[in-house]
Coordinates of C-alpha atoms in Angstrom, one line a residue:
M1 CA 0.0 0.0 0.0
V2 CA 1.2 3.5 -0.8
Y3 CA -0.1 6.3 1.3
P4 CA -1.7 8.7 0.5
N5 CA -3.4 7.3 -2.6
V6 CA -2.7 9.2 -5.8
K7 CA -3.7 8.5 -9.4
D8 CA -0.3 9.2 -10.8
K9 CA 2.5 6.7 -11.3
V10 CA 4.1 5.4 -8.0
T11 CA 7.2 3.3 -8.2
V12 CA 10.0 2.7 -5.7
P13 CA 13.2 0.6 -6.2
N14 CA 13.0 -3.1 -5.7
G15 CA 13.9 -4.1 -2.2
T16 CA 12.7 -0.9 -0.6
P17 CA 12.2 -1.8 3.1
D18 CA 8.7 -1.7 4.5
K19 CA 8.1 1.4 6.6
T20 CA 10.3 3.7 4.5
L21 CA 9.6 7.5 4.6
F22 CA 10.5 9.3 1.5
V23 CA 11.4 13.0 1.8
C24 CA 11.8 15.4 -1.1
V25 CA 14.9 17.7 -0.5
D26 CA 14.7 19.6 -3.8
E27 CA 13.9 22.9 -2.0
T28 CA 16.6 22.6 0.6
Y29 CA 19.6 20.4 -0.3
G30 CA 19.0 20.9 -4.0
K31 CA 19.4 24.7 -3.5
G32 CA 22.8 24.5 -1.8
L33 CA 21.8 26.4 1.4
C34 CA 24.5 27.8 3.6
D35 CA 24.2 28.5 7.3
P36 CA 24.9 31.3 8.1
P37 CA 24.3 32.7 4.6
K38 CA 27.4 33.6 2.7
S39 CA 29.6 31.5 5.0
G40 CA 30.3 28.9 2.4
R41 CA 29.4 26.2 5.0
R42 CA 26.8 24.1 3.3
V43 CA 23.8 22.6 5.1
S44 CA 24.2 18.8 5.1
L45 CA 22.0 16.4 3.2
E46 CA 21.2 14.7 6.6
D47 CA 20.0 18.0 8.1
C48 CA 17.8 18.7 5.1
A49 CA 16.3 15.2 5.0
R50 CA 15.5 14.9 8.7
G51 CA 13.6 18.2 8.6
Y52 CA 11.2 19.6 11.2
W53 CA 7.9 18.2 9.9
T54 CA 4.5 19.3 11.0
E55 CA 2.7 16.7 13.1
A56 CA -0.1 16.7 10.5
N57 CA 2.3 15.8 7.7
L58 CA 3.9 13.1 9.8
S59 CA 0.5 11.6 10.6
A60 CA -0.7 11.7 7.0
S61 CA 2.4 10.0 5.8
H62 CA 2.5 7.4 8.6
G63 CA 5.9 8.9 9.5
Y64 CA 5.6 8.0 13.1
D65 CA 5.5 4.3 12.1
C66 CA 8.4 4.5 9.7
E67 CA 11.8 2.9 10.4
W68 CA 13.8 4.1 7.3
L69 CA 14.2 7.5 5.7
M70 CA 15.2 8.1 2.1
A71 CA 15.9 11.5 0.7
R72 CA 15.1 12.1 -3.0
A73 CA 16.1 14.9 -5.3
K74 CA 14.8 15.3 -8.8
S75 CA 13.2 11.8 -8.6
K76 CA 16.4 10.0 -7.5
I77 CA 17.4 8.7 -4.1
V78 CA 20.3 10.8 -2.7
G79 CA 20.4 9.6 0.9
V80 CA 19.4 6.5 3.0
W81 CA 19.3 6.2 6.8
R82 CA 17.5 4.4 9.6
I83 CA 15.3 6.5 11.9
D84 CA 16.3 6.3 15.5
R85 CA 13.1 4.9 16.9
K86 CA 14.4 4.9 20.5
Q87 CA 14.5 8.7 20.5
G88 CA 11.5 9.0 18.2
W89 CA 10.2 12.2 16.7
M90 CA 11.2 15.1 19.0
V91 CA 10.6 18.9 19.3
P92 CA 13.2 20.9 17.4
S93 CA 15.0 22.1 20.5
A94 CA 15.7 18.5 21.5
T95 CA 17.3 17.7 18.1
P96 CA 19.1 20.7 16.8
K97 CA 20.7 20.5 13.3
A98 CA 24.5 20.5 13.4
T99 CA 25.0 22.2 10.0
W100 CA 21.8 24.3 10.1
P101 CA 21.6 25.9 13.6
S102 CA 19.5 28.8 12.4
D103 CA 16.6 26.4 11.4
K104 CA 14.4 27.0 14.4
P105 CA 10.7 26.7 13.4
T106 CA 8.1 28.9 15.0
P107 CA 6.1 27.2 17.8
L108 CA 2.9 26.7 15.6
P109 CA 2.2 24.5 13.9
R110 CA 3.9 22.0 16.1
R111 CA 6.9 20.3 14.4
R112 CA 9.0 17.2 15.0
G113 CA 12.5 16.1 13.9
C114 CA 14.3 12.8 14.2
V115 CA 17.8 11.5 14.6
L116 CA 19.1 9.6 11.6
I117 CA 21.4 6.5 11.9
P118 CA 23.8 5.9 9.0
V119 CA 23.4 2.6 7.2
D120 CA 26.2 0.3 5.9
E121 CA 27.8 1.2 2.6
E122 CA 26.2 -1.8 0.8
T123 CA 22.7 -0.8 1.8
R124 CA 23.4 2.8 0.8
K125 CA 24.8 2.0 -2.6
R126 CA 21.9 -0.4 -3.3
F127 CA 19.5 2.6 -3.3
L128 CA 21.5 5.7 -4.3
N129 CA 20.6 7.2 -7.6
K130 CA 17.7 4.8 -8.1
E131 CA 14.5 6.4 -9.5
V132 CA 11.5 6.9 -7.3
H133 CA 8.1 8.3 -8.4
L134 CA 5.6 9.1 -5.6
G135 CA 2.8 10.6 -7.7
R136 CA 1.8 14.2 -7.3
N137 CA 0.9 15.2 -3.8
P138 CA 1.5 18.4 -1.8
N139 CA 2.8 16.4 1.2
T140 CA 6.6 16.2 0.8
L141 CA 6.7 13.2 3.2
R142 CA 5.4 9.9 1.8
G143 CA 5.5 6.7 3.7
Y144 CA 5.8 3.5 1.7
F145 CA 4.3 0.2 3.0
V146 CA 4.5 -3.2 1.4

């Protein structure tokens, strides 16, 4: 099952783990953000991918149930991690971004971020640069379920 339902083509790479959350990073990592601006210190892919997502988006995408996070840019997977389920989804102050310290969302709507655990090189390479199509949907978070 893919959630939410869309009429457009939805495909993920073979072997994608159940409970994978896909995150589009086109508007952050794809833009080469620097923090502070003009510093030359780029915001990491990990900090863009783990985001601070609204509780509504996490709920709609079943993000709270997911165990994997894959970042995609221009329909290709660019990052793969496990979600630290022991820590869960936390308020931004409990999980600040190392390379993006100025990303401090306003209190409302309530937002959550997670800690990402690196995966082994074999797992990472198995998915990097693979195409993924999640249909058209305004929610940048999409949970995938087998």
